[in-house]
Amino acid sequence: MSPQFVDFNADGHLDIVAGIFDGSPHVALGSANGYIQPVQILDQEGQRIVLNQFWNFETKKWDATTRCDPPTGELPKGQCTSAFAWDLDADGDLDLLLGDYTGGVLYLRRNEGTATAAKFATRNEPVLAGGKPLMVPHKMATPRVLDFDRDGLQDLVIGSMGDAYGAGEGGAVYLFRNAGENGAPQFGEPTVLVVPSTKGHVDGPVRPDAGLYMDVADFEGDGDLDLVVGGYSMWQPKAPELTDAQKARVKELRAAIDETSKAMSAIYQAIQKAVEGLDEEAASTRRKELMAAKQDELAAIGKRNKELRTELEPMSADQKRESFVWLYENKAQAPAAPVRRP
Amino acid sequence: MECSHSKSPALVVAGWLSLLPLCAQGADYAAPLRLQAGDGFLGAGRLYPSPVFHDVNGDGRIDLVVGDLVGHLTVALREPGDGPPRFGKEQTLKAVDGQELDFGNW
C-alpha cells in the first residue's frame, strides 16, 4: 500500500488514500474524532476502480477485466497497488493517479464531479511522458506529486520495485519534471534521484534495494526536499570461521529447519486435499475448520522454525533480505529562485 | 558544496534543463541513513514498508507513518533534539472504532 494524507472529500479533515494489493484505491475518511475504517473508492457507476488485474472478492481468485481499459491502445497487464489523489486537470477536484505494480505504468482516473461530490470516470487514461505511456522499469511502487524544482509546476516522483528477490536490478526513484503547465502537465524522460540498486552488498545493508516506496518533503526544515524510502535491503554476510563443532551444528540445524518446513507443508497439503471436490463456499468453510484445528500445531512448528533459524543465523553466510526505512537527506542548496523555463 | 550527482552516469533529463546537473535543480542526496524507531529499526519485519512524512501530533516536527503490504499503518513520532533524527517506538494507527486501521481486505 502507499498511504497519502489528503483531504480527499474537501470536508476539512485529512483522509488517508491508498492503493492496496487487491488492485483498487481505498480511502479512510477522517472525521473530528479520527479515521473511519477504509472503503473502496468507486467510480460514478458504483463500480470498483481497477486496472485490468484485480482480486475478485466474489470468486476469491485473481481476475482480469477490460472494463476499465482506455478505448484505444493495447496495454500491458496492470494491477493497481498504489494511488495518489491529485487535481491533475486543475478543475478544482481531486483526480486519482493509479500506480501499476505489474507493468510499471501510471494511469489517471479523472474526477468528473466536484471536490465534495466526486464522480470518477469509468475508464483509466495512461499518463503520458514524451508522448508515450509513462512507465518505470521493474514495476511501480508508488507515485508522488509535488513541485520538486520549485518552478510552480507539479512534478512526479516515482519509486520502483526492482527485482525483489533475485540478483536482478533493484529499485530506484525517478523524477519526471513537468514541462507543461498546471492543468495540462507534460512529462519528459526521467531524472534518476536514487539510482537502481545493483545489489551485491557485503557485510551489511547499505540502502533499500527493492520495493522502493518513498515520500518527499522538507524533513529537516532547511528548505530542500528530502526523501524517505522504505524497502528491502539485500546483502551477503561474510562467511564466519566455524569450528568443527559449529560446522556439525550448522548441518543439524539445516536438517531440522528442513523438517519443520516439510511438516508445515504436509499440513497445508492435507487441508487442500480435504477440500478438493467441494464447492467454493463449502471448501472455504471446511478449510477454516481444518486450519482452526491445526492452529496450535502450526504455531508450534512455526515457533520451532524461528528458533532454529535464529540459532543458525550467526553461523550462516546465507544472503540476508530485510525491510527497513531510510532517509536520504538532501545536501543541496534549494534553488535561490524558481527555475523557470523560457 | 560539491555536487556528487553531477558525476552520475544515470543522469538523464528531457528538455533544456537536462543541461543542468541535478544539484542545480535542488537535489544532492547524502548516503542513506537507516532510521531507528525506539530500540529497533523502523519498518523492520514489515512486508514492503511504505513510509510517509506527516506531522501526526501537530507538534511542528515531521513524523513518519509506515504502511505495508498487508494494509497496516504504524506511527513513529519524531523526538526533539539535534543530530540524527530519532523516533519513538512505532505505534499502531487506530480508527475511531478503537480497532486497528486496516486497509488489508484482500
Short mmCIF file of C-alpha atoms in Angstrom, two decimals:
data_model
loop_
_atom_site.label_atom_id
_atom_site.label_comp_id
_atom_site.label_asym_id
_atom_site.label_seq_id
_atom_site.Cartn_x
_atom_site.Cartn_y
_atom_site.Cartn_z
CA MET A 1 0.00 0.00 0.00
CA SER A 2 1.03 3.61 -0.39
CA PRO A 3 -0.69 5.90 2.12
CA GLN A 4 -1.31 9.57 1.33
CA PHE A 5 -2.67 12.12 3.79
CA VAL A 6 -5.03 14.38 1.86
CA ASP A 7 -8.46 16.00 2.30
CA PHE A 8 -9.99 13.70 -0.28
CA ASN A 9 -13.63 14.84 0.08
CA ALA A 10 -12.90 18.50 0.89
CA ASP A 11 -14.66 18.41 4.26
CA GLY A 12 -11.80 19.97 6.19
CA HIS A 13 -10.48 16.70 7.64
CA LEU A 14 -7.41 14.87 6.42
CA ASP A 15 -8.18 11.46 4.94
CA ILE A 16 -5.86 8.58 4.01
CA VAL A 17 -5.87 7.44 0.39
CA ALA A 18 -4.03 4.27 -0.54
CA GLY A 19 -3.84 1.72 -3.30
CA ILE A 20 -3.62 -1.77 -1.85
CA PHE A 21 -2.70 -5.18 -3.16
CA ASP A 22 -6.28 -6.13 -4.07
CA GLY A 23 -5.89 -3.81 -7.07
CA SER A 24 -8.12 -0.89 -6.04
CA PRO A 25 -7.73 2.52 -4.38
CA HIS A 26 -9.20 2.90 -0.90
CA VAL A 27 -9.85 5.80 1.44
CA ALA A 28 -10.05 6.04 5.22
CA LEU A 29 -12.12 9.17 5.71
CA GLY A 30 -11.09 11.47 8.51
CA SER A 31 -13.53 12.98 10.98
CA ALA A 32 -13.40 15.19 14.04
CA ASN A 33 -12.83 12.02 16.09
CA GLY A 34 -10.35 10.20 13.87
CA TYR A 35 -10.26 7.91 10.87
CA ILE A 36 -13.11 5.68 9.76
CA GLN A 37 -12.19 2.18 8.55
CA PRO A 38 -11.18 2.22 4.85
CA VAL A 39 -13.58 1.64 1.98
CA GLN A 40 -13.05 1.19 -1.74
CA ILE A 41 -13.21 4.31 -3.89
CA LEU A 42 -15.83 3.61 -6.57
CA ASP A 43 -16.43 5.12 -9.99
CA GLN A 44 -19.50 7.17 -10.94
CA GLU A 45 -21.43 3.96 -11.75
CA GLY A 46 -20.65 2.43 -8.38
CA GLN A 47 -18.09 0.02 -9.85
CA ARG A 48 -14.71 -0.87 -8.42
CA ILE A 49 -11.82 1.17 -9.77
CA VAL A 50 -9.23 -1.28 -11.11
CA LEU A 51 -6.71 -1.61 -13.90
CA ASN A 52 -7.08 -4.91 -15.73
CA GLN A 53 -5.92 -7.28 -12.96
CA PHE A 54 -7.52 -7.47 -9.52
CA TRP A 55 -8.52 -9.71 -6.65
CA ASN A 56 -12.11 -10.87 -7.15
CA PHE A 57 -13.79 -10.96 -3.75
CA GLU A 58 -16.73 -12.99 -5.06
CA THR A 59 -14.73 -15.81 -6.62
CA LYS A 60 -11.84 -15.38 -4.18
CA LYS A 61 -9.39 -15.56 -7.07
CA TRP A 62 -7.21 -13.20 -9.07
CA ASP A 63 -9.20 -11.98 -12.03
CA ALA A 64 -8.89 -9.86 -15.19
CA THR A 65 -11.12 -7.37 -16.99
CA THR A 66 -11.02 -4.96 -19.89
CA ARG A 67 -13.90 -2.93 -18.41
CA CYS A 68 -11.66 -0.04 -17.36
CA ASP A 69 -9.17 -0.09 -20.22
CA PRO A 70 -8.77 3.07 -22.29
CA PRO A 71 -10.82 2.91 -25.52
CA THR A 72 -7.71 2.65 -27.66
CA GLY A 73 -4.37 1.00 -27.43
CA GLU A 74 -3.03 -2.29 -26.20
CA LEU A 75 -2.00 -2.18 -22.58
CA PRO A 76 0.19 -4.47 -20.55
CA LYS A 77 -1.32 -6.37 -17.67
CA GLY A 78 -1.74 -3.93 -14.81
CA GLN A 79 -2.51 -4.19 -11.11
CA CYS A 80 -3.13 -1.01 -9.13
CA THR A 81 -1.30 -1.21 -5.81
CA SER A 82 -0.69 2.49 -5.28
CA ALA A 83 -2.85 5.59 -5.61
CA PHE A 84 -2.32 9.30 -5.24
CA ALA A 85 -5.04 11.96 -5.23
CA TRP A 86 -4.10 14.99 -7.30
CA ASP A 87 -6.03 17.61 -9.25
CA LEU A 88 -4.20 16.84 -12.49
CA ASP A 89 -6.52 18.84 -14.72
CA ALA A 90 -6.75 21.78 -12.28
CA ASP A 91 -10.54 21.84 -12.35
CA GLY A 92 -10.85 22.11 -8.58
CA ASP A 93 -11.37 18.46 -7.64
CA LEU A 94 -9.04 15.59 -6.90
CA ASP A 95 -8.38 13.02 -9.61
CA LEU A 96 -6.64 9.73 -8.89
CA LEU A 97 -3.28 8.55 -10.12
CA LEU A 98 -3.11 4.77 -10.15
CA GLY A 99 0.29 3.09 -9.97
CA ASP A 100 0.65 -0.22 -11.76
CA TYR A 101 2.64 -2.83 -9.87
CA THR A 102 2.82 -5.23 -12.80
CA GLY A 103 3.72 -3.15 -15.84
CA GLY A 104 5.12 -0.04 -14.17
CA VAL A 105 2.64 2.24 -15.96
CA LEU A 106 0.95 5.28 -14.41
CA TYR A 107 -2.76 5.82 -15.02
CA LEU A 108 -5.23 8.61 -14.39
CA ARG A 109 -8.79 8.11 -13.18
CA ARG A 110 -10.35 11.50 -13.83
CA ASN A 111 -12.85 13.04 -11.40
CA GLU A 112 -15.76 14.32 -13.47
CA GLY A 113 -17.65 15.54 -10.42
CA THR A 114 -16.69 18.12 -7.85
CA ALA A 115 -14.36 18.35 -4.88
CA THR A 116 -17.13 17.39 -2.46
CA ALA A 117 -19.05 15.03 -4.76
CA ALA A 118 -16.54 13.01 -6.73
CA LYS A 119 -17.62 11.20 -9.87
CA PHE A 120 -14.74 9.15 -11.13
CA ALA A 121 -14.65 8.17 -14.78
CA THR A 122 -15.31 4.56 -15.68
CA ARG A 123 -12.07 4.12 -17.60
CA ASN A 124 -8.40 4.68 -16.99
CA GLU A 125 -6.23 7.03 -19.03
CA PRO A 126 -2.49 6.44 -19.29
CA VAL A 127 -0.44 9.40 -18.08
CA LEU A 128 1.99 10.31 -20.83
CA ALA A 129 5.70 11.07 -20.77
CA GLY A 130 7.30 12.07 -24.04
CA GLY A 131 4.05 11.23 -25.82
CA LYS A 132 4.06 7.61 -24.61
CA PRO A 133 2.52 5.97 -21.55
CA LEU A 134 4.66 6.91 -18.58
CA MET A 135 6.41 3.82 -17.33
CA VAL A 136 9.19 2.98 -14.89
CA PRO A 137 11.34 -0.12 -15.25
CA HIS A 138 10.82 -3.11 -12.96
CA LYS A 139 7.32 -2.33 -11.70
CA MET A 140 5.95 0.72 -9.92
CA ALA A 141 5.94 1.00 -6.15
CA THR A 142 4.38 4.41 -5.63
CA PRO A 143 3.90 7.81 -7.29
CA ARG A 144 4.08 11.20 -5.53
CA VAL A 145 3.29 14.66 -6.86
CA LEU A 146 4.93 17.90 -5.76
CA ASP A 147 6.73 20.92 -7.15
CA PHE A 148 10.18 19.36 -6.90
CA ASP A 149 12.19 22.07 -8.62
CA ARG A 150 10.07 24.97 -7.35
CA ASP A 151 9.14 26.32 -10.74
CA GLY A 152 5.46 26.49 -9.83
CA LEU A 153 4.59 23.26 -11.67
CA GLN A 154 3.70 19.94 -10.14
CA ASP A 155 6.24 17.21 -10.90
CA LEU A 156 6.09 13.44 -10.45
CA VAL A 157 8.41 11.40 -8.25
CA ILE A 158 8.06 7.63 -8.61
CA GLY A 159 9.64 4.74 -6.73
CA SER A 160 10.09 1.41 -8.47
CA MET A 161 10.04 -2.14 -7.16
CA GLY A 162 13.02 -3.72 -8.91
CA ASP A 163 13.77 -7.41 -8.68
CA ALA A 164 12.52 -8.05 -5.16
CA TYR A 165 14.09 -11.48 -4.66
CA GLY A 166 16.83 -12.32 -7.14
CA ALA A 167 20.08 -10.77 -8.29
CA GLY A 168 18.43 -8.65 -10.99
CA GLU A 169 18.47 -4.87 -10.98
CA GLY A 170 16.85 -3.40 -7.93
CA GLY A 171 14.54 -0.46 -7.37
CA ALA A 172 15.14 3.24 -7.97
CA VAL A 173 13.48 6.63 -7.53
CA TYR A 174 12.74 8.74 -10.59
CA LEU A 175 11.77 12.39 -11.09
CA PHE A 176 9.54 13.28 -14.04
CA ARG A 177 9.63 17.06 -14.37
CA ASN A 178 6.56 18.85 -15.61
CA ALA A 179 7.43 20.84 -18.72
CA GLY A 180 3.84 21.82 -19.45
CA GLU A 181 1.59 23.78 -17.21
CA ASN A 182 -0.62 23.06 -14.26
CA GLY A 183 -3.80 21.52 -15.55
CA ALA A 184 -2.03 20.24 -18.66
CA PRO A 185 1.20 18.66 -17.47
CA GLN A 186 3.80 17.39 -19.90
CA PHE A 187 6.32 14.94 -18.57
CA GLY A 188 9.55 14.01 -20.27
CA GLU A 189 12.24 11.42 -19.66
CA PRO A 190 13.05 10.84 -16.01
CA THR A 191 15.91 12.10 -13.90
CA VAL A 192 17.24 9.49 -11.51
CA LEU A 193 17.08 10.59 -7.87
CA VAL A 194 18.10 7.24 -6.38
CA VAL A 195 19.98 5.05 -8.83
CA PRO A 196 18.79 1.48 -9.43
CA SER A 197 20.35 -0.88 -6.95
CA THR A 198 22.98 -3.21 -8.32
CA LYS A 199 22.82 -5.19 -5.05
CA GLY A 200 25.93 -7.22 -4.26
CA HIS A 201 26.44 -5.52 -0.90
CA VAL A 202 28.54 -7.38 1.61
CA ASP A 203 28.59 -7.46 5.37
CA GLY A 204 25.51 -5.34 5.96
CA PRO A 205 22.65 -3.32 4.49
CA VAL A 206 23.66 -0.07 2.79
CA ARG A 207 20.47 1.08 1.08
CA PRO A 208 16.97 -0.01 0.09
CA ASP A 209 17.48 -2.44 -2.79
CA ALA A 210 13.97 -3.49 -3.78
CA GLY A 211 10.40 -2.30 -3.30
CA LEU A 212 11.23 1.39 -3.05
CA TYR A 213 8.14 3.00 -1.54
CA MET A 214 9.02 6.61 -0.86
CA ASP A 215 7.83 10.07 0.06
CA VAL A 216 9.28 13.54 -0.39
CA ALA A 217 9.24 16.51 2.00
CA ASP A 218 11.48 19.12 3.62
CA PHE A 219 12.01 16.82 6.59
CA GLU A 220 14.94 18.76 8.05
CA GLY A 221 13.27 22.16 7.58
CA ASP A 222 16.29 23.51 5.73
CA GLY A 223 14.47 24.49 2.56
CA ASP A 224 15.25 21.48 0.38
CA LEU A 225 13.44 18.24 -0.29
CA ASP A 226 14.49 15.04 1.46
CA LEU A 227 13.43 11.51 0.62
CA VAL A 228 12.25 8.76 2.92
CA VAL A 229 12.41 5.35 1.27
CA GLY A 230 11.17 2.01 2.54
CA GLY A 231 12.11 -1.30 1.03
CA TYR A 232 14.10 -4.48 1.26
CA SER A 233 17.84 -4.44 1.76
CA MET A 234 19.79 -7.40 0.46
CA TRP A 235 23.34 -8.28 1.40
CA GLN A 236 25.77 -11.13 1.65
CA PRO A 237 27.29 -11.54 5.11
CA LYS A 238 30.91 -12.50 5.42
CA ALA A 239 31.29 -16.22 5.92
CA PRO A 240 32.15 -16.81 9.59
CA GLU A 241 35.06 -19.05 10.54
CA LEU A 242 33.49 -22.04 12.24
CA THR A 243 34.90 -24.72 14.48
CA ASP A 244 34.28 -28.35 13.58
CA ALA A 245 31.62 -28.49 16.29
CA GLN A 246 29.89 -25.44 14.86
CA LYS A 247 30.00 -26.91 11.35
CA ALA A 248 28.33 -30.04 12.68
CA ARG A 249 25.71 -27.95 14.44
CA VAL A 250 25.01 -26.00 11.25
CA LYS A 251 24.35 -29.28 9.49
CA GLU A 252 21.96 -30.36 12.26
CA LEU A 253 20.17 -27.04 12.22
CA ARG A 254 19.67 -27.04 8.46
CA ALA A 255 18.26 -30.57 8.62
CA ALA A 256 15.92 -29.59 11.46
CA ILE A 257 14.75 -26.48 9.59
CA ASP A 258 14.06 -28.64 6.56
CA GLU A 259 11.99 -30.98 8.72
CA THR A 260 9.86 -28.17 10.10
CA SER A 261 9.28 -26.85 6.59
CA LYS A 262 8.19 -30.31 5.41
CA ALA A 263 5.90 -30.72 8.41
CA MET A 264 4.20 -27.40 7.75
CA SER A 265 3.87 -28.15 4.07
CA ALA A 266 2.33 -31.57 4.83
CA ILE A 267 -0.38 -29.95 6.97
CA TYR A 268 -1.29 -27.45 4.25
CA GLN A 269 -1.31 -30.17 1.60
CA ALA A 270 -3.58 -32.36 3.74
CA ILE A 271 -6.01 -29.48 4.20
CA GLN A 272 -6.01 -28.76 0.49
CA LYS A 273 -6.69 -32.44 -0.27
CA ALA A 274 -9.56 -32.48 2.23
CA VAL A 275 -11.40 -29.67 0.45
CA GLU A 276 -10.89 -30.91 -3.10
CA GLY A 277 -14.16 -31.50 -4.89
CA LEU A 278 -16.15 -29.20 -2.60
CA ASP A 279 -17.82 -26.12 -3.99
CA GLU A 280 -16.19 -22.77 -3.25
CA GLU A 281 -18.29 -21.92 -0.20
CA ALA A 282 -18.09 -25.38 1.36
CA ALA A 283 -14.36 -25.52 0.67
CA SER A 284 -13.84 -22.17 2.35
CA THR A 285 -15.81 -23.24 5.42
CA ARG A 286 -14.04 -26.62 5.67
CA ARG A 287 -10.63 -25.00 5.15
CA LYS A 288 -11.26 -22.61 8.04
CA GLU A 289 -12.35 -25.52 10.29
CA LEU A 290 -9.26 -27.55 9.48
CA MET A 291 -6.97 -24.56 9.88
CA ALA A 292 -8.50 -23.86 13.29
CA ALA A 293 -7.97 -27.49 14.30
CA LYS A 294 -4.32 -27.33 13.27
CA GLN A 295 -3.69 -23.81 14.57
CA ASP A 296 -1.72 -24.83 17.67
CA GLU A 297 0.34 -27.38 15.78
CA LEU A 298 1.19 -24.87 13.04
CA ALA A 299 2.10 -22.26 15.64
CA ALA A 300 4.40 -24.70 17.41
CA ILE A 301 6.13 -25.66 14.16
CA GLY A 302 6.50 -22.00 13.22
CA LYS A 303 7.99 -21.18 16.61
CA ARG A 304 10.44 -24.08 16.35
CA ASN A 305 11.43 -22.99 12.82
CA LYS A 306 12.10 -19.46 14.04
CA GLU A 307 14.20 -20.69 16.97
CA LEU A 308 16.30 -22.85 14.67
CA ARG A 309 16.85 -20.02 12.20
CA THR A 310 17.81 -17.64 15.00
CA GLU A 311 20.48 -20.07 16.20
CA LEU A 312 21.72 -20.69 12.65
CA GLU A 313 21.95 -17.03 11.61
CA PRO A 314 25.30 -16.05 13.21
CA MET A 315 26.92 -19.20 11.80
CA SER A 316 25.49 -18.76 8.32
CA ALA A 317 26.56 -16.78 5.28
CA ASP A 318 23.15 -17.04 3.66
CA GLN A 319 22.04 -13.91 1.82
CA LYS A 320 20.08 -11.53 4.01
CA ARG A 321 16.89 -9.77 2.93
CA GLU A 322 15.29 -7.49 5.47
CA SER A 323 12.98 -4.49 5.33
CA PHE A 324 13.93 -1.07 6.67
CA VAL A 325 13.18 2.64 6.18
CA TRP A 326 15.92 5.01 5.04
CA LEU A 327 16.32 8.78 4.99
CA TYR A 328 18.04 10.40 2.02
CA GLU A 329 18.93 13.84 3.31
CA ASN A 330 19.24 16.49 0.65
CA LYS A 331 22.54 18.31 0.94
CA ALA A 332 21.99 20.64 -1.99
CA GLN A 333 21.07 24.23 -1.51
CA ALA A 334 17.50 24.89 -2.56
CA PRO A 335 17.17 26.90 -5.76
CA ALA A 336 17.50 30.57 -4.82
CA ALA A 337 14.78 31.47 -7.24
CA PRO A 338 12.21 29.49 -9.18
CA VAL A 339 13.78 27.71 -12.15
CA ARG A 340 11.56 28.92 -14.96
CA ARG A 341 11.50 27.67 -18.48
CA PRO A 342 12.00 30.15 -21.35
CA MET B 1 29.19 22.31 -1.86
CA GLU B 2 30.35 19.55 -4.16
CA CYS B 3 27.62 18.03 -6.27
CA SER B 4 28.16 14.29 -6.39
CA HIS B 5 25.18 13.72 -8.66
CA SER B 6 26.75 15.78 -11.43
CA LYS B 7 29.06 12.79 -11.94
CA SER B 8 26.26 10.27 -12.10
CA PRO B 9 26.13 8.37 -15.40
CA ALA B 10 22.45 7.76 -14.74
CA LEU B 11 21.52 11.42 -15.10
CA VAL B 12 19.03 11.61 -17.96
CA VAL B 13 16.67 14.55 -18.34
CA ALA B 14 14.50 15.77 -21.17
CA GLY B 15 14.35 19.40 -22.26
CA TRP B 16 16.72 22.28 -21.79
CA LEU B 17 17.10 21.67 -18.08
CA SER B 18 18.86 18.42 -18.92
CA LEU B 19 22.00 20.54 -19.18
CA LEU B 20 21.72 21.36 -15.50
CA PRO B 21 23.22 18.93 -13.01
CA LEU B 22 20.72 17.51 -10.59
CA CYS B 23 22.16 19.50 -7.69
CA ALA B 24 21.43 22.72 -9.56
CA GLN B 25 17.80 21.64 -9.54
CA GLY B 26 17.94 21.35 -5.77
CA ALA B 27 18.85 17.70 -5.15
CA ASP B 28 22.12 16.17 -3.94
CA TYR B 29 21.42 13.30 -1.61
CA ALA B 30 23.72 12.09 1.12
CA ALA B 31 24.27 8.37 1.64
CA PRO B 32 21.05 6.94 3.05
CA LEU B 33 20.60 6.71 6.80
CA ARG B 34 18.81 3.67 8.17
CA LEU B 35 16.22 5.02 10.57
CA GLN B 36 15.56 3.72 14.03
CA ALA B 37 12.32 3.85 15.99
CA GLY B 38 12.60 3.11 19.67
CA ASP B 39 15.08 0.28 20.13
CA GLY B 40 14.66 -1.19 16.67
CA PHE B 41 14.92 -0.25 13.04
CA LEU B 42 11.92 1.48 11.52
CA GLY B 43 9.98 -0.85 9.23
CA ALA B 44 11.93 -3.96 10.28
CA GLY B 45 10.00 -7.15 9.73
CA ARG B 46 7.27 -5.43 7.72
CA LEU B 47 6.24 -6.58 4.25
CA TYR B 48 7.18 -3.78 1.83
CA PRO B 49 7.20 -0.84 4.27
CA SER B 50 5.83 2.35 2.70
CA PRO B 51 6.79 5.44 4.74
CA VAL B 52 5.09 8.81 4.54
CA PHE B 53 6.11 12.13 6.07
CA HIS B 54 3.33 13.57 8.23
CA ASP B 55 3.16 15.67 11.38
CA VAL B 56 0.81 13.32 13.20
CA ASN B 57 0.62 15.08 16.57
CA GLY B 58 0.85 18.67 15.33
CA ASP B 59 4.00 19.48 17.29
CA GLY B 60 5.71 21.01 14.27
CA ARG B 61 8.04 18.05 13.78
CA ILE B 62 7.51 15.78 10.81
CA ASP B 63 6.78 12.22 11.93
CA LEU B 64 6.72 9.06 9.86
CA VAL B 65 3.71 6.89 9.10
CA VAL B 66 4.57 3.48 7.68
CA GLY B 67 2.16 1.32 5.70
CA ASP B 68 2.81 -2.20 4.45
CA LEU B 69 1.60 -4.85 2.05
CA VAL B 70 -0.98 -6.27 4.41
CA GLY B 71 -2.57 -2.86 4.97
CA HIS B 72 -1.40 -1.93 8.45
CA LEU B 73 -0.22 1.54 9.44
CA THR B 74 2.15 2.50 12.23
CA VAL B 75 3.25 5.89 13.51
CA ALA B 76 6.77 6.78 14.64
CA LEU B 77 6.83 10.19 16.29
CA ARG B 78 9.94 12.28 15.79
CA GLU B 79 11.63 13.16 19.03
CA PRO B 80 13.09 16.62 19.75
CA GLY B 81 16.82 17.21 19.65
CA ASP B 82 19.69 17.96 17.34
CA GLY B 83 21.77 15.47 15.40
CA PRO B 84 20.48 12.45 13.52
CA PRO B 85 16.70 12.15 13.62
CA ARG B 86 15.31 9.98 16.39
CA PHE B 87 11.85 8.44 16.51
CA GLY B 88 9.79 6.86 19.23
CA LYS B 89 8.69 3.25 19.06
CA GLU B 90 6.23 2.50 16.27
CA GLN B 91 2.61 2.58 17.37
CA THR B 92 -0.40 1.19 15.55
CA LEU B 93 -2.68 3.75 13.93
CA LYS B 94 -6.20 3.23 15.26
CA ALA B 95 -9.58 4.07 13.73
CA VAL B 96 -12.48 5.78 15.50
CA ASP B 97 -13.94 2.35 16.33
CA GLY B 98 -10.90 1.68 18.51
CA GLN B 99 -9.69 -1.06 16.18
CA GLU B 100 -6.52 -1.01 14.17
CA LEU B 101 -6.97 0.96 10.95
CA ASP B 102 -6.90 -1.88 8.45
CA PHE B 103 -6.54 -1.48 4.68
CA GLY B 104 -6.00 -5.20 4.21
CA ASN B 105 -9.31 -6.51 2.96
CA TRP B 106 -7.92 -8.89 0.37
#
